[in-house]
């Protein structure tokens, strides 16, 4: 594997089970209604427990470009918004039928369950007012709940809106209750709406009901998922605890209300902030410790052990110690040590530790000044994984190994959950009072589309498995390769020998694939990043086609500084390889083959193709992610094919501030891409299909309202007479449904190329699932496609097959990938820019896949 | 009346700023909290293992007591089921309790039912608290109360608090402090009752209270009067007390095994309460905390501590690599050092502990492997506290942490991925 092969391996998502950890749901959840019982409450901070408010940072899934810092309610509202965007009704050719018919039918089991209820089931929405008015939500709820009128009815109440499954006798019901202090409170319950089960509000209520049910099964709600802390999986080497659990949701799929559940793991860290600081101090030494420590810790979320709350670390106060005093609410002074002893019976052992500072969030309806909380590092647990941890290959491998579940294991967990819900008296009672009944697991029929042939220079190859055709093409010449005549190798004294032997091997394998590699100039440099960059500056001239650097360690600075310089300051394709990779015994041939392929792509070569039935088609991939250094910067990567064979690409990466800016820069990109196409083909493409990835929850509306019009105008604007026909498809790597095939009484992953376009899809969308990746030991996750705009009018069959074909064209992996190649290229490009370069790469490189 | 307003607004809805009321007398901290703090201090002092709160309401006192490391069984009983359910689930262990488990087991259970019912599940307790309870009992229940709590349950210690009616004239209104109060006693009334009960069931009683009267009115006594009842017999020294506690625990367990649960549930009247009410105490909520007494969590903690100690020793063994080229500005520089005092970190050992560590076998390297003898690990106080001997440590960590072939030391790779990340 090459220097960055690890990153690549993740990019291709070879281990889907690693990404499922802490996954977020893509399904609707409550909007205005929030009925969790243990709302944060106590004003004095010593009695209360609060709901653990978490965001994406908390789990592993930090990839969603969604609303990490937003309040939960807002986020839920956003998810929900997506479902109200009905894009299918505008697409005439799929209005009646959006399902394909080609391929071999395959019977699939899903992780979806029927929810049965009576035909005439209705939900009654009431509004409750109190006279005199009560500000406390808890008191409002308590008074209403204790009333005999409502005591044995199924109800959900948030303090103002009350939902009942049975109608009250009167439209307006007057009740009165006495508070503890003897005050009489009048409650007026007024019927506002009668909602059919298909109403979006009902879906929120169903979700609330299921959250209650899972709590009754002694599971902990973290974020929106439920976890079981009594059966943790431990990874002591990395100080991690993994709690098994489920992501659940209830929503409408096509015409039926379904409950979906998927196994999820919560990653918790068995490490206090103090332990982290001590270890860090030991490593870095005291000089520069404070800065390093602040750099590592600020912005992280910590969990306090004594009151179960989460705080973000906004600063570290090195001058305050636990022995210092602070003023309590009642005005008295107390030391931190005494406070924790008195209040929580906790003895603070390290009296020299500094204090973490957290800016407290304001409460609702509170305009007072934001307050600061001082937290003791010893009592704070780190949560989630740092970027450093997620880029630690060993750690992520350990997590993946522990959380990977084969389909049969997953099916067992689901069965156990359903069994628990049905056996637990409280849980079943809750369901039954609402008139709901847990139904059967959904089975459906998918189709396996035909496998693809791989077109090489003078050979058509039918791979044994689409998962990996490296063996099948070993003896074939690649489609097209430029000769590599002028190039450099930078290595240190220590690595010179290995570089030489690698070079021999590289030239041999490159030759056999039809890629001519001349002898390079080898430059020896000192082992530090600055020396590498200096050498690059000194030796690279306009004739140099490629620079290869043999890196002595995988310290990020080497890679980042070289890539930064060679991508923007002095645009020359570069290839970084870790010296350690070249030292692997017996791997030299396969490593050299892989690197030779990357190198040929980087200087404009083409590796292979698949049959594309459409004659003048441009495919575009767009991905968006946040910059690793400045989180408010969006990195937008766009990649478009510029030849009918879909083997050559135009790639650009643009940095933007907001989502609407993203739409604007798409126009800039499209114009450039169409010009390129025109230059090579002397015409404009007849069809353009855009695959848009990196779409967060709730962003569908922006896409439909801003991005699609921008794309349309750029297509129309570039030509006066005929304009290209456009389709826009949203691509999601994460989705709730899972599919299994049943074989010999056990369940397995479905075959590659399985398409699902019924039952688990949404009625209001032109959508389908496609399985285009393999999971050797885990469960494969389908990729979800939602066609939001379609002028091309391709039959669903053709759209699905074309998408499958495009999954074969990612040149960094001789096999099929989880998303269409343009998306994967765009992803790779944004990743490089967001992690290493942090600025727009030079346009001079746009015609090559320089970022592989 | 006023005093109770304060209590209600703060306990019930957790936000007492929202009900601003003119009060003649304000207690700081609020009186209800003074009462809870009083119980908490008592628990700190006597370290009971099994504690029950009769009339626990919304379980505020239980939540305060659950942090106490000595308590192993905490029970709340209340007649108002809604109140119990309300915040009952907030008594469940926090996430942090799983990451840093307690030393001893703790089970918290809430029962819905009357406090004047006999229930064998409350037998053998070390402390039973009845905070602001008896004044809510009608005369029949009040008459039955001593027989059940003192006679039948017969815990080592009972704490009873009740309003002192002599204090009431200091409040603006002179009626009872709460509409549900059946009576409010003077000090004399309470003490007479308490002494009679103590005498009858062989307890000794001391009187005290919380809520100091304002200056000039000292003669009315505390706003809340409290009686602390201790069972007589065999408690001359502290050692005896704890010994007696053990006996109680034993007895309680025996009691439970003698009366199988099924019998309790299906035929409670038949077995236990031949002539007593139909109302049966219902278990509303129960939760048990993870603790080091449970093998799973003990292992988790020990493995973590060992890993951490090994890692720390490993890092200090790493050869410090020198930065060859200082101009690469990645290494943060301490600007001036005037900004903050340089922190000093890590555990602080006493001289004895230091000597013990020094005298234990040292970690060593063989090739690229790093070995830490288990004996060395046992010398560190945090590990020593968890694990007494090498054999035990070995058997617990063996399947989680790589050991040397003879099992006497932990093995780790001397260098790992993270080290490179820290090479500046």
PDB file of C-alpha atoms in Angstrom, chain A residues 6 37 41-44 46-49 52 58 135-136 138-139 142 145-146 178 180-183 215 220 222 229-232 234 236-239 241 243 268-271 274-275 277-292 294 296 303 305-308 318-319 329-330 341-345 350 352-354 363 381 388-389 391-395 527-531 533-534 553-557 561 580, chain B residues 1 4-5 8-19 21 28-29 32-33 36-37 40 44 60-61 63-64 66-69 80 82-83 85-87 89-100 178-179 287 296-297 300 303-305 307-308 311-316 318 320 323-325 327-328 330-335 339-348 382 400-402 416-424:
ATOM      1  CA  UNK A   6      -4.811   3.941   4.901  1.00  0.00           C
ATOM      2  CA  UNK A  37     -39.036  13.178  31.008  1.00  0.00           C
ATOM      3  CA  UNK A  41     -34.048  21.320  35.522  1.00  0.00           C
ATOM      4  CA  UNK A  42     -32.464  21.866  38.825  1.00  0.00           C
ATOM      5  CA  UNK A  43     -31.414  25.412  39.233  1.00  0.00           C
ATOM      6  CA  UNK A  44     -28.966  24.677  41.979  1.00  0.00           C
ATOM      7  CA  UNK A  46     -26.871  19.535  42.799  1.00  0.00           C
ATOM      8  CA  UNK A  47     -29.972  17.489  42.572  1.00  0.00           C
ATOM      9  CA  UNK A  48     -30.633  17.335  38.951  1.00  0.00           C
ATOM     10  CA  UNK A  49     -29.746  15.026  36.201  1.00  0.00           C
ATOM     11  CA  UNK A  52     -27.344  14.238  27.860  1.00  0.00           C
ATOM     12  CA  UNK A  58     -19.959  12.724  20.399  1.00  0.00           C
ATOM     13  CA  UNK A 135     -43.909  28.432  34.120  1.00  0.00           C
ATOM     14  CA  UNK A 136     -42.508  25.112  35.276  1.00  0.00           C
ATOM     15  CA  UNK A 138     -42.442  19.702  35.244  1.00  0.00           C
ATOM     16  CA  UNK A 139     -45.214  21.044  37.422  1.00  0.00           C
ATOM     17  CA  UNK A 142     -47.269  16.543  37.000  1.00  0.00           C
ATOM     18  CA  UNK A 145     -50.740  13.450  34.755  1.00  0.00           C
ATOM     19  CA  UNK A 146     -52.007  13.043  38.269  1.00  0.00           C
ATOM     20  CA  UNK A 178     -54.400  21.459  43.798  1.00  0.00           C
ATOM     21  CA  UNK A 180     -48.592  20.914  46.948  1.00  0.00           C
ATOM     22  CA  UNK A 181     -48.853  24.304  48.451  1.00  0.00           C
ATOM     23  CA  UNK A 182     -52.614  24.219  48.244  1.00  0.00           C
ATOM     24  CA  UNK A 183     -53.062  26.488  45.292  1.00  0.00           C
ATOM     25  CA  UNK A 215     -36.238   3.599  28.086  1.00  0.00           C
ATOM     26  CA  UNK A 220     -29.828   4.859  27.874  1.00  0.00           C
ATOM     27  CA  UNK A 222     -27.614   9.227  24.029  1.00  0.00           C
ATOM     28  CA  UNK A 229     -24.402   0.050  29.372  1.00  0.00           C
ATOM     29  CA  UNK A 230     -24.516  -3.274  31.169  1.00  0.00           C
ATOM     30  CA  UNK A 231     -22.913  -5.185  28.295  1.00  0.00           C
ATOM     31  CA  UNK A 232     -20.026  -2.976  27.264  1.00  0.00           C
ATOM     32  CA  UNK A 234     -13.945  -2.878  26.134  1.00  0.00           C
ATOM     33  CA  UNK A 236      -8.452  -1.153  27.100  1.00  0.00           C
ATOM     34  CA  UNK A 237      -5.460  -0.471  24.864  1.00  0.00           C
ATOM     35  CA  UNK A 238      -7.211   2.607  23.601  1.00  0.00           C
ATOM     36  CA  UNK A 239      -9.184   3.362  26.761  1.00  0.00           C
ATOM     37  CA  UNK A 241     -15.778   1.430  26.095  1.00  0.00           C
ATOM     38  CA  UNK A 243     -21.940   0.360  24.433  1.00  0.00           C
ATOM     39  CA  UNK A 268     -17.182   6.200  25.408  1.00  0.00           C
ATOM     40  CA  UNK A 269     -13.738   6.934  26.681  1.00  0.00           C
ATOM     41  CA  UNK A 270     -12.435   5.468  29.878  1.00  0.00           C
ATOM     42  CA  UNK A 271     -10.188   8.407  30.348  1.00  0.00           C
ATOM     43  CA  UNK A 274      -6.643  14.719  34.005  1.00  0.00           C
ATOM     44  CA  UNK A 275      -5.350  11.351  32.843  1.00  0.00           C
ATOM     45  CA  UNK A 277      -3.269  15.762  30.469  1.00  0.00           C
ATOM     46  CA  UNK A 278      -0.864  13.716  32.532  1.00  0.00           C
ATOM     47  CA  UNK A 279      -0.101  11.425  29.624  1.00  0.00           C
ATOM     48  CA  UNK A 280       0.299  14.379  27.310  1.00  0.00           C
ATOM     49  CA  UNK A 281       2.610  16.116  29.735  1.00  0.00           C
ATOM     50  CA  UNK A 282       4.723  13.004  29.948  1.00  0.00           C
ATOM     51  CA  UNK A 283       5.079  12.899  26.203  1.00  0.00           C
ATOM     52  CA  UNK A 284       5.685  16.514  25.387  1.00  0.00           C
ATOM     53  CA  UNK A 285       7.552  17.573  28.473  1.00  0.00           C
ATOM     54  CA  UNK A 286       6.735  20.784  30.261  1.00  0.00           C
ATOM     55  CA  UNK A 287       7.928  23.229  27.672  1.00  0.00           C
ATOM     56  CA  UNK A 288       5.074  24.114  25.411  1.00  0.00           C
ATOM     57  CA  UNK A 289       2.799  21.849  27.369  1.00  0.00           C
ATOM     58  CA  UNK A 290       0.113  24.431  28.053  1.00  0.00           C
ATOM     59  CA  UNK A 291      -0.243  25.339  24.398  1.00  0.00           C
ATOM     60  CA  UNK A 292      -0.266  21.737  23.220  1.00  0.00           C
ATOM     61  CA  UNK A 294      -5.067  23.715  24.939  1.00  0.00           C
ATOM     62  CA  UNK A 296      -5.773  19.239  22.051  1.00  0.00           C
ATOM     63  CA  UNK A 303     -18.990  14.263  30.540  1.00  0.00           C
ATOM     64  CA  UNK A 305     -19.141  11.996  36.306  1.00  0.00           C
ATOM     65  CA  UNK A 306     -21.117  13.406  39.232  1.00  0.00           C
ATOM     66  CA  UNK A 307     -24.152  14.903  37.493  1.00  0.00           C
ATOM     67  CA  UNK A 308     -24.179  13.258  34.089  1.00  0.00           C
ATOM     68  CA  UNK A 318      -4.090  27.400  34.574  1.00  0.00           C
ATOM     69  CA  UNK A 319      -4.168  29.824  37.455  1.00  0.00           C
ATOM     70  CA  UNK A 329     -25.340  30.624  44.341  1.00  0.00           C
ATOM     71  CA  UNK A 330     -26.233  31.517  47.897  1.00  0.00           C
ATOM     72  CA  UNK A 341     -16.722  16.377  48.923  1.00  0.00           C
ATOM     73  CA  UNK A 342     -19.858  17.833  50.437  1.00  0.00           C
ATOM     74  CA  UNK A 343     -22.088  17.677  47.448  1.00  0.00           C
ATOM     75  CA  UNK A 344     -21.061  14.435  45.792  1.00  0.00           C
ATOM     76  CA  UNK A 345     -18.812  12.683  48.283  1.00  0.00           C
ATOM     77  CA  UNK A 350      -4.769  15.944  42.460  1.00  0.00           C
ATOM     78  CA  UNK A 352      -2.424  20.878  41.318  1.00  0.00           C
ATOM     79  CA  UNK A 353      -4.647  20.367  38.325  1.00  0.00           C
ATOM     80  CA  UNK A 354      -5.862  23.431  36.470  1.00  0.00           C
ATOM     81  CA  UNK A 363     -31.684  28.367  29.219  1.00  0.00           C
ATOM     82  CA  UNK A 381     -14.531  12.079  31.096  1.00  0.00           C
ATOM     83  CA  UNK A 388      -6.168  12.257  16.067  1.00  0.00           C
ATOM     84  CA  UNK A 389      -7.898   9.140  17.292  1.00  0.00           C
ATOM     85  CA  UNK A 391      -6.834   8.968  12.074  1.00  0.00           C
ATOM     86  CA  UNK A 392      -5.203   6.311  14.223  1.00  0.00           C
ATOM     87  CA  UNK A 393      -5.439   3.271  12.061  1.00  0.00           C
ATOM     88  CA  UNK A 394      -4.842   0.793  14.874  1.00  0.00           C
ATOM     89  CA  UNK A 395      -7.494   2.332  17.048  1.00  0.00           C
ATOM     90  CA  UNK A 527      14.871  13.500   7.766  1.00  0.00           C
ATOM     91  CA  UNK A 528      12.676  16.450   8.531  1.00  0.00           C
ATOM     92  CA  UNK A 529       9.725  18.079   6.810  1.00  0.00           C
ATOM     93  CA  UNK A 530      11.495  21.362   6.167  1.00  0.00           C
ATOM     94  CA  UNK A 531      14.331  19.611   4.342  1.00  0.00           C
ATOM     95  CA  UNK A 533      10.083  21.038   1.177  1.00  0.00           C
ATOM     96  CA  UNK A 534      13.396  22.819   0.593  1.00  0.00           C
ATOM     97  CA  UNK A 553       7.522   8.592   9.205  1.00  0.00           C
ATOM     98  CA  UNK A 554       3.824   9.122   8.937  1.00  0.00           C
ATOM     99  CA  UNK A 555       4.020  12.320  10.889  1.00  0.00           C
ATOM    100  CA  UNK A 556       1.363  14.437   9.251  1.00  0.00           C
ATOM    101  CA  UNK A 557       3.613  17.473   8.729  1.00  0.00           C
ATOM    102  CA  UNK A 561       3.690  20.429   3.776  1.00  0.00           C
ATOM    103  CA  UNK A 580       7.824   1.558   6.230  1.00  0.00           C
TER     104      UNK A 580
ATOM    105  CA  UNK B   1     -46.965  28.043  55.461  1.00  0.00           C
ATOM    106  CA  UNK B   4     -43.387  25.127  52.921  1.00  0.00           C
ATOM    107  CA  UNK B   5     -43.821  27.356  49.953  1.00  0.00           C
ATOM    108  CA  UNK B   8     -42.506  23.132  47.282  1.00  0.00           C
ATOM    109  CA  UNK B   9     -41.268  25.487  44.733  1.00  0.00           C
ATOM    110  CA  UNK B  10     -37.754  24.319  44.938  1.00  0.00           C
ATOM    111  CA  UNK B  11     -38.232  20.628  45.313  1.00  0.00           C
ATOM    112  CA  UNK B  12     -41.197  20.139  43.103  1.00  0.00           C
ATOM    113  CA  UNK B  13     -40.355  22.172  40.111  1.00  0.00           C
ATOM    114  CA  UNK B  14     -36.729  22.690  40.748  1.00  0.00           C
ATOM    115  CA  UNK B  15     -36.784  26.364  40.099  1.00  0.00           C
ATOM    116  CA  UNK B  16     -37.617  28.447  43.058  1.00  0.00           C
ATOM    117  CA  UNK B  17     -36.740  31.794  41.602  1.00  0.00           C
ATOM    118  CA  UNK B  18     -39.906  31.753  39.614  1.00  0.00           C
ATOM    119  CA  UNK B  19     -42.221  32.081  42.602  1.00  0.00           C
ATOM    120  CA  UNK B  21     -42.943  35.555  47.557  1.00  0.00           C
ATOM    121  CA  UNK B  28     -30.418  29.934  53.997  1.00  0.00           C
ATOM    122  CA  UNK B  29     -29.915  27.355  52.701  1.00  0.00           C
ATOM    123  CA  UNK B  32     -35.759  21.478  53.245  1.00  0.00           C
ATOM    124  CA  UNK B  33     -32.143  21.384  52.225  1.00  0.00           C
ATOM    125  CA  UNK B  36     -31.551  16.738  53.923  1.00  0.00           C
ATOM    126  CA  UNK B  37     -28.080  17.931  54.801  1.00  0.00           C
ATOM    127  CA  UNK B  40     -26.554  13.320  54.997  1.00  0.00           C
ATOM    128  CA  UNK B  44     -21.474  10.309  56.873  1.00  0.00           C
ATOM    129  CA  UNK B  60     -34.781  14.212  46.469  1.00  0.00           C
ATOM    130  CA  UNK B  61     -33.232  12.884  49.664  1.00  0.00           C
ATOM    131  CA  UNK B  63     -30.671  11.362  45.228  1.00  0.00           C
ATOM    132  CA  UNK B  64     -28.580  13.203  47.749  1.00  0.00           C
ATOM    133  CA  UNK B  66     -26.925   7.813  46.707  1.00  0.00           C
ATOM    134  CA  UNK B  67     -23.499   9.410  46.302  1.00  0.00           C
ATOM    135  CA  UNK B  68     -22.494   8.113  49.682  1.00  0.00           C
ATOM    136  CA  UNK B  69     -19.994   5.286  49.181  1.00  0.00           C
ATOM    137  CA  UNK B  80     -47.966   8.935  46.001  1.00  0.00           C
ATOM    138  CA  UNK B  82     -46.958   9.687  40.565  1.00  0.00           C
ATOM    139  CA  UNK B  83     -44.315  11.431  42.561  1.00  0.00           C
ATOM    140  CA  UNK B  85     -42.475   7.715  38.972  1.00  0.00           C
ATOM    141  CA  UNK B  86     -41.859  11.303  38.113  1.00  0.00           C
ATOM    142  CA  UNK B  87     -38.201  11.453  38.704  1.00  0.00           C
ATOM    143  CA  UNK B  89     -35.569   7.147  36.636  1.00  0.00           C
ATOM    144  CA  UNK B  90     -33.179   9.902  37.598  1.00  0.00           C
ATOM    145  CA  UNK B  91     -31.965   7.543  40.322  1.00  0.00           C
ATOM    146  CA  UNK B  92     -30.572   5.220  37.670  1.00  0.00           C
ATOM    147  CA  UNK B  93     -26.786   5.131  37.409  1.00  0.00           C
ATOM    148  CA  UNK B  94     -25.165   7.816  35.309  1.00  0.00           C
ATOM    149  CA  UNK B  95     -22.941   6.982  32.393  1.00  0.00           C
ATOM    150  CA  UNK B  96     -19.976   7.994  34.511  1.00  0.00           C
ATOM    151  CA  UNK B  97     -20.965   5.354  37.071  1.00  0.00           C
ATOM    152  CA  UNK B  98     -20.248   2.724  34.449  1.00  0.00           C
ATOM    153  CA  UNK B  99     -16.926   4.254  33.530  1.00  0.00           C
ATOM    154  CA  UNK B 100     -15.834   4.766  37.119  1.00  0.00           C
ATOM    155  CA  UNK B 178     -49.447  22.576  54.756  1.00  0.00           C
ATOM    156  CA  UNK B 179     -53.055  21.763  53.971  1.00  0.00           C
ATOM    157  CA  UNK B 287     -31.866  -0.148  39.787  1.00  0.00           C
ATOM    158  CA  UNK B 296     -17.111  -7.501  35.089  1.00  0.00           C
ATOM    159  CA  UNK B 297     -16.562  -3.980  36.336  1.00  0.00           C
ATOM    160  CA  UNK B 300     -12.730  -3.242  33.499  1.00  0.00           C
ATOM    161  CA  UNK B 303      -7.420  -3.568  33.073  1.00  0.00           C
ATOM    162  CA  UNK B 304      -7.747   0.144  32.508  1.00  0.00           C
ATOM    163  CA  UNK B 305      -5.515   1.049  35.403  1.00  0.00           C
ATOM    164  CA  UNK B 307      -2.976  -0.259  30.740  1.00  0.00           C
ATOM    165  CA  UNK B 308      -2.612   3.289  31.880  1.00  0.00           C
ATOM    166  CA  UNK B 311       1.557   3.231  29.012  1.00  0.00           C
ATOM    167  CA  UNK B 312       2.919   5.831  31.352  1.00  0.00           C
ATOM    168  CA  UNK B 313       6.015   3.736  32.101  1.00  0.00           C
ATOM    169  CA  UNK B 314       6.447   2.975  28.428  1.00  0.00           C
ATOM    170  CA  UNK B 315       6.383   6.618  27.418  1.00  0.00           C
ATOM    171  CA  UNK B 316       8.975   7.514  30.012  1.00  0.00           C
ATOM    172  CA  UNK B 318      11.022   6.098  25.032  1.00  0.00           C
ATOM    173  CA  UNK B 320      13.661  11.327  23.480  1.00  0.00           C
ATOM    174  CA  UNK B 323      14.468  17.997  16.853  1.00  0.00           C
ATOM    175  CA  UNK B 324      17.137  18.327  14.224  1.00  0.00           C
ATOM    176  CA  UNK B 325      15.823  21.329  12.493  1.00  0.00           C
ATOM    177  CA  UNK B 327      13.212  26.245  12.189  1.00  0.00           C
ATOM    178  CA  UNK B 328      10.219  24.028  11.553  1.00  0.00           C
ATOM    179  CA  UNK B 330       5.471  23.262  14.565  1.00  0.00           C
ATOM    180  CA  UNK B 331       6.607  23.041  18.108  1.00  0.00           C
ATOM    181  CA  UNK B 332       4.622  25.441  20.220  1.00  0.00           C
ATOM    182  CA  UNK B 333       6.819  27.742  22.194  1.00  0.00           C
ATOM    183  CA  UNK B 334       6.025  28.854  25.681  1.00  0.00           C
ATOM    184  CA  UNK B 335       5.834  32.558  25.355  1.00  0.00           C
ATOM    185  CA  UNK B 339       1.431  33.781  31.337  1.00  0.00           C
ATOM    186  CA  UNK B 340       0.830  30.859  33.605  1.00  0.00           C
ATOM    187  CA  UNK B 341       2.641  28.887  36.198  1.00  0.00           C
ATOM    188  CA  UNK B 342       4.019  25.684  34.740  1.00  0.00           C
ATOM    189  CA  UNK B 343       1.657  22.944  35.809  1.00  0.00           C
ATOM    190  CA  UNK B 344       2.960  19.913  37.553  1.00  0.00           C
ATOM    191  CA  UNK B 345       1.156  16.714  36.887  1.00  0.00           C
ATOM    192  CA  UNK B 346       0.883  13.136  37.773  1.00  0.00           C
ATOM    193  CA  UNK B 347       0.181  11.327  40.976  1.00  0.00           C
ATOM    194  CA  UNK B 348       1.984  12.500  44.078  1.00  0.00           C
ATOM    195  CA  UNK B 382      -3.892   2.908  42.845  1.00  0.00           C
ATOM    196  CA  UNK B 400      -7.254  -8.595  27.980  1.00  0.00           C
ATOM    197  CA  UNK B 401      -3.617  -7.581  28.196  1.00  0.00           C
ATOM    198  CA  UNK B 402      -0.654  -9.375  26.622  1.00  0.00           C
ATOM    199  CA  UNK B 416       3.524   2.695  18.605  1.00  0.00           C
ATOM    200  CA  UNK B 417       1.637   4.871  16.223  1.00  0.00           C
ATOM    201  CA  UNK B 418       0.983   7.652  18.670  1.00  0.00           C
ATOM    202  CA  UNK B 419       4.665   8.203  19.346  1.00  0.00           C
ATOM    203  CA  UNK B 420       5.186   9.434  15.830  1.00  0.00           C
ATOM    204  CA  UNK B 421       2.355  11.855  16.198  1.00  0.00           C
ATOM    205  CA  UNK B 422       4.168  13.445  19.071  1.00  0.00           C
ATOM    206  CA  UNK B 423       7.501  13.753  17.394  1.00  0.00           C
ATOM    207  CA  UNK B 424       7.786  17.461  16.966  1.00  0.00           C
TER     208      UNK B 424
END
